[in-house]
Amino acid sequence: MDCITWSPAGRILQVEYAMEAVKQGTPVLGLRSKTHVVLVSFKRAQSELANHQQKIFKVDDHMAIGISGLTADARVLADYMRNECLNHRYVFDSAMNVGRLVAQVADKSQQKTQNSSKRPYGVGLLVAGCDEKGPHLFETCPSGNYFEYYAMAIGGRSTSAKTYLEKHFEEFESADLDALIKHGLEAMNKTTSSDQSLTTKNTTVAVISDKYRELSSEEMQKFIDGLEKKEDEPMEDEPAPAAASGDAPDAPAPMDTSG
Amino acid sequence: MKYKDGVILAADTLASYGSEARYKDVCRLKKVGEYTLLGGGGELSDFQYLSDQLDEMADEDWLNEDGCFMGPKEYSSYIGRVMYNRRSKFNPLYNQFVVVGKKKDEPAHLMYVDHQGTAFEENFVATGFGMHLGIPLLRNSWRADMSLDEAKALATKCLEVCFYRDCRAYCKIHIGVCNGTSVDISAPIPLNHFWGHGAWTEKRLEDDDPTATW
């Protein structure tokens, strides 16, 4: 079974299996407003001894990707994107257009699906970037398809995050940065199982406007403290008010200090 | 030169064949993409070659169909890189370019690029004899808040001086204007030139003397 064999139902199964690999990764989500794009990732650690696996990669000052799936494949694509952006800056003295780079990555991915001796990339990317047309969020697939979104989540248990995002996405356009980050973390909170919770160790929040910035542990902790409690019914959430982060919780914050 | 609302570019309409004034109706200004104007001095065939390449790039830009078009910063940087790479391969495009433009609300852009790959951004530049005759005039009179008419008058004056003093210049010019929304190249404008100076027309004793040659 290889990429150049169609199934009787008119599908290329190798490509679909590659998309399964994306679903096996831990969740990563992105959302955009008029001014910023925010990427939130939930990182896994191989063991207690290990660091958490990096899921968000800076591509250029104005662009970053969040990955889900085979990390090695993701690093190859991140390298390609970084090179393209750098070359563009050198030749044209300006930031590369996000949509055009995503299209190039998609074309690269498609070539792997039409070749007998290659396999598709086993990674989905959420590409967040700001160019002259404003902030953008794209998703790429192993199939070579790409889509633009207001907000999107990929990876394991991302459907819960997508439900939250679908409920609230109309607020994102005009949200200020704090509100946007809060929405992102609330959505990510929905993907954690009952015995897990977001901590500064297993979560990354990246903010992309005309520069790239990751939230420090202190900044992230303030947002995490303000998250809705896990006991709440996930489907019955009231939209979290865009209020000051750092409301003193009644119960001790679910801080998981993994040794 | 840059002016209050954008940038203008002026060039005469002569293509010389060595010292011969061969083609006197050549437009040396070219609109590139949506927002940029390229003025070329030096080897005309190289200017035409690069113009074709830039047109192809503009077409590819359009093919992306995303409403984003390259601006003067991108084009001038690209031209600078091409010129430097060609000179490094000992196969230069023998030109001195002035790349100007204004993309919507971004600041006006004015760049000089030449066959050696020298590239720099300035408020006013000139090539060839313009560098020697025109730049001093520009240094005296240029201001950042000049109106379009003042800028056109100053450019015309510089080219008049060049026509008087450079024996391979010509008295017809084009003026191109980039103001952020459009790029317009004017119709040919004839320059005023005055030869009725007393010193030139008065009869002098030396005129009858065959040995004098002044």
Short mmCIF file of N, CA, C and O in Angstrom, two decimals, chain B residues 14-64:
data_model
loop_
_atom_site.label_atom_id
_atom_site.label_comp_id
_atom_site.label_asym_id
_atom_site.label_seq_id
_atom_site.Cartn_x
_atom_site.Cartn_y
_atom_site.Cartn_z
N LEU B 14 16.50 60.99 -24.25
CA LEU B 14 17.54 60.69 -25.24
C LEU B 14 18.14 59.32 -25.01
O LEU B 14 18.46 58.95 -23.88
N ALA B 15 18.30 58.55 -26.13
CA ALA B 15 19.10 57.33 -26.08
C ALA B 15 20.24 57.53 -27.06
O ALA B 15 20.04 57.63 -28.27
N SER B 16 21.44 57.66 -26.51
CA SER B 16 22.60 57.97 -27.36
C SER B 16 23.27 56.71 -27.87
O SER B 16 23.22 55.67 -27.22
N TYR B 17 23.89 56.85 -29.00
CA TYR B 17 24.73 55.78 -29.55
C TYR B 17 26.15 56.32 -29.49
O TYR B 17 26.64 56.90 -30.43
N GLY B 18 26.78 56.14 -28.36
CA GLY B 18 28.08 56.79 -28.15
C GLY B 18 27.85 58.28 -28.00
O GLY B 18 27.11 58.74 -27.14
N SER B 19 28.47 59.07 -28.89
CA SER B 19 28.24 60.51 -28.86
C SER B 19 27.07 60.93 -29.72
O SER B 19 26.63 62.07 -29.67
N GLU B 20 26.55 60.03 -30.55
CA GLU B 20 25.47 60.40 -31.45
C GLU B 20 24.15 60.41 -30.70
O GLU B 20 23.81 59.46 -29.99
N ALA B 21 23.38 61.48 -30.88
CA ALA B 21 22.05 61.55 -30.27
C ALA B 21 21.09 60.79 -31.16
O ALA B 21 20.42 61.34 -32.02
N ARG B 22 20.99 59.46 -30.94
CA ARG B 22 20.36 58.57 -31.91
C ARG B 22 18.84 58.56 -31.80
O ARG B 22 18.15 58.75 -32.80
N TYR B 23 18.29 58.30 -30.62
CA TYR B 23 16.84 58.19 -30.46
C TYR B 23 16.39 59.24 -29.47
O TYR B 23 16.77 59.20 -28.31
N LYS B 24 15.60 60.22 -29.94
CA LYS B 24 15.33 61.38 -29.12
C LYS B 24 13.95 61.36 -28.47
O LYS B 24 13.51 62.35 -27.94
N ASP B 25 13.28 60.20 -28.53
CA ASP B 25 11.92 60.16 -28.01
C ASP B 25 11.72 58.93 -27.13
O ASP B 25 10.68 58.29 -27.19
N VAL B 26 12.69 58.63 -26.33
CA VAL B 26 12.68 57.40 -25.53
C VAL B 26 12.21 57.74 -24.12
O VAL B 26 12.70 58.69 -23.52
N CYS B 27 11.27 56.95 -23.60
CA CYS B 27 10.86 57.17 -22.22
C CYS B 27 11.72 56.29 -21.32
O CYS B 27 11.66 55.05 -21.40
N ARG B 28 12.53 56.91 -20.46
CA ARG B 28 13.43 56.13 -19.61
C ARG B 28 12.82 55.87 -18.24
O ARG B 28 13.52 55.42 -17.32
N LEU B 29 11.52 56.20 -18.10
CA LEU B 29 10.84 55.91 -16.84
C LEU B 29 9.90 54.75 -17.09
O LEU B 29 9.26 54.68 -18.15
N LYS B 30 9.79 53.84 -16.11
CA LYS B 30 8.89 52.71 -16.31
C LYS B 30 8.10 52.43 -15.04
O LYS B 30 8.68 52.37 -13.95
N LYS B 31 6.80 52.23 -15.20
CA LYS B 31 5.97 51.85 -14.07
C LYS B 31 6.16 50.35 -13.82
O LYS B 31 6.03 49.53 -14.73
N VAL B 32 6.44 50.00 -12.57
CA VAL B 32 6.67 48.60 -12.21
C VAL B 32 5.66 48.24 -11.13
O VAL B 32 5.57 48.92 -10.12
N GLY B 33 4.88 47.17 -11.34
CA GLY B 33 3.89 46.80 -10.33
C GLY B 33 2.86 47.89 -10.18
O GLY B 33 2.52 48.60 -11.13
N GLU B 34 2.34 48.06 -8.95
CA GLU B 34 1.25 49.00 -8.74
C GLU B 34 1.72 50.34 -8.23
O GLU B 34 1.05 51.36 -8.42
N TYR B 35 2.86 50.38 -7.54
CA TYR B 35 3.21 51.57 -6.77
C TYR B 35 4.58 52.13 -7.06
O TYR B 35 5.01 53.08 -6.42
N THR B 36 5.28 51.54 -8.03
CA THR B 36 6.71 51.84 -8.15
C THR B 36 7.04 52.39 -9.52
O THR B 36 6.40 52.05 -10.52
N LEU B 37 8.07 53.24 -9.56
CA LEU B 37 8.56 53.82 -10.81
C LEU B 37 10.05 53.57 -10.88
O LEU B 37 10.78 53.79 -9.92
N LEU B 38 10.49 53.10 -12.05
CA LEU B 38 11.92 52.81 -12.23
C LEU B 38 12.46 53.75 -13.29
O LEU B 38 11.92 53.84 -14.40
N GLY B 39 13.53 54.50 -12.95
CA GLY B 39 14.18 55.35 -13.93
C GLY B 39 15.54 54.78 -14.22
O GLY B 39 16.30 54.48 -13.29
N GLY B 40 15.91 54.64 -15.50
CA GLY B 40 17.18 53.98 -15.82
C GLY B 40 18.10 54.84 -16.66
O GLY B 40 17.68 55.40 -17.67
N GLY B 41 19.37 54.89 -16.22
CA GLY B 41 20.40 55.50 -17.03
C GLY B 41 21.41 54.44 -17.39
O GLY B 41 21.47 53.38 -16.76
N GLY B 42 22.22 54.69 -18.40
CA GLY B 42 23.23 53.71 -18.78
C GLY B 42 22.78 52.91 -19.98
O GLY B 42 22.12 53.43 -20.89
N GLU B 43 23.07 51.63 -19.99
CA GLU B 43 22.82 50.77 -21.15
C GLU B 43 21.32 50.50 -21.29
O GLU B 43 20.71 49.85 -20.43
N LEU B 44 20.76 50.97 -22.41
CA LEU B 44 19.30 50.89 -22.55
C LEU B 44 18.81 49.45 -22.68
O LEU B 44 17.74 49.09 -22.18
N SER B 45 19.59 48.60 -23.34
CA SER B 45 19.15 47.22 -23.53
C SER B 45 19.06 46.50 -22.19
O SER B 45 18.15 45.72 -21.95
N ASP B 46 20.00 46.77 -21.28
CA ASP B 46 19.94 46.16 -19.95
C ASP B 46 18.73 46.67 -19.18
O ASP B 46 18.10 45.92 -18.42
N PHE B 47 18.42 47.97 -19.36
CA PHE B 47 17.23 48.54 -18.72
C PHE B 47 15.99 47.82 -19.24
O PHE B 47 15.09 47.45 -18.47
N GLN B 48 15.93 47.58 -20.55
CA GLN B 48 14.77 46.89 -21.12
C GLN B 48 14.68 45.45 -20.63
O GLN B 48 13.60 44.94 -20.31
N TYR B 49 15.84 44.78 -20.53
CA TYR B 49 15.86 43.40 -20.05
C TYR B 49 15.33 43.32 -18.63
O TYR B 49 14.46 42.50 -18.31
N LEU B 50 15.83 44.20 -17.77
CA LEU B 50 15.38 44.17 -16.38
C LEU B 50 13.91 44.53 -16.27
O LEU B 50 13.17 43.95 -15.48
N SER B 51 13.47 45.49 -17.12
CA SER B 51 12.05 45.86 -17.11
C SER B 51 11.17 44.67 -17.40
O SER B 51 10.14 44.46 -16.75
N ASP B 52 11.57 43.85 -18.39
CA ASP B 52 10.78 42.65 -18.72
C ASP B 52 10.75 41.69 -17.54
O ASP B 52 9.70 41.11 -17.22
N GLN B 53 11.92 41.49 -16.90
CA GLN B 53 11.95 40.59 -15.74
C GLN B 53 11.02 41.09 -14.64
O GLN B 53 10.30 40.31 -14.00
N LEU B 54 11.03 42.40 -14.42
CA LEU B 54 10.19 42.96 -13.36
C LEU B 54 8.72 42.84 -13.71
O LEU B 54 7.88 42.62 -12.83
N ASP B 55 8.40 42.96 -14.99
CA ASP B 55 7.01 42.76 -15.41
C ASP B 55 6.57 41.34 -15.11
O ASP B 55 5.44 41.10 -14.66
N GLU B 56 7.46 40.38 -15.37
CA GLU B 56 7.11 38.98 -15.07
C GLU B 56 6.87 38.80 -13.58
O GLU B 56 5.93 38.11 -13.15
N MET B 57 7.70 39.43 -12.75
CA MET B 57 7.52 39.34 -11.30
C MET B 57 6.19 39.95 -10.89
O MET B 57 5.50 39.43 -10.00
N ALA B 58 5.84 41.07 -11.52
CA ALA B 58 4.58 41.71 -11.18
C ALA B 58 3.42 40.81 -11.56
O ALA B 58 2.41 40.73 -10.84
N ASP B 59 3.53 40.11 -12.69
CA ASP B 59 2.48 39.17 -13.09
C ASP B 59 2.34 38.05 -12.08
O ASP B 59 1.22 37.68 -11.70
N GLU B 60 3.47 37.50 -11.61
CA GLU B 60 3.40 36.43 -10.61
C GLU B 60 2.77 36.93 -9.32
O GLU B 60 2.02 36.22 -8.66
N ASP B 61 3.08 38.17 -8.98
CA ASP B 61 2.47 38.81 -7.82
C ASP B 61 0.96 38.79 -7.96
O ASP B 61 0.22 38.45 -7.04
N TRP B 62 0.49 39.20 -9.15
CA TRP B 62 -0.94 39.27 -9.42
C TRP B 62 -1.57 37.88 -9.38
O TRP B 62 -2.68 37.71 -8.90
N LEU B 63 -0.82 36.87 -9.87
CA LEU B 63 -1.35 35.51 -9.94
C LEU B 63 -1.71 34.96 -8.57
O LEU B 63 -2.56 34.08 -8.46
N ASN B 64 -1.08 35.43 -7.52
CA ASN B 64 -1.40 34.94 -6.18
C ASN B 64 -2.81 35.32 -5.77
O ASN B 64 -3.38 34.69 -4.89
#
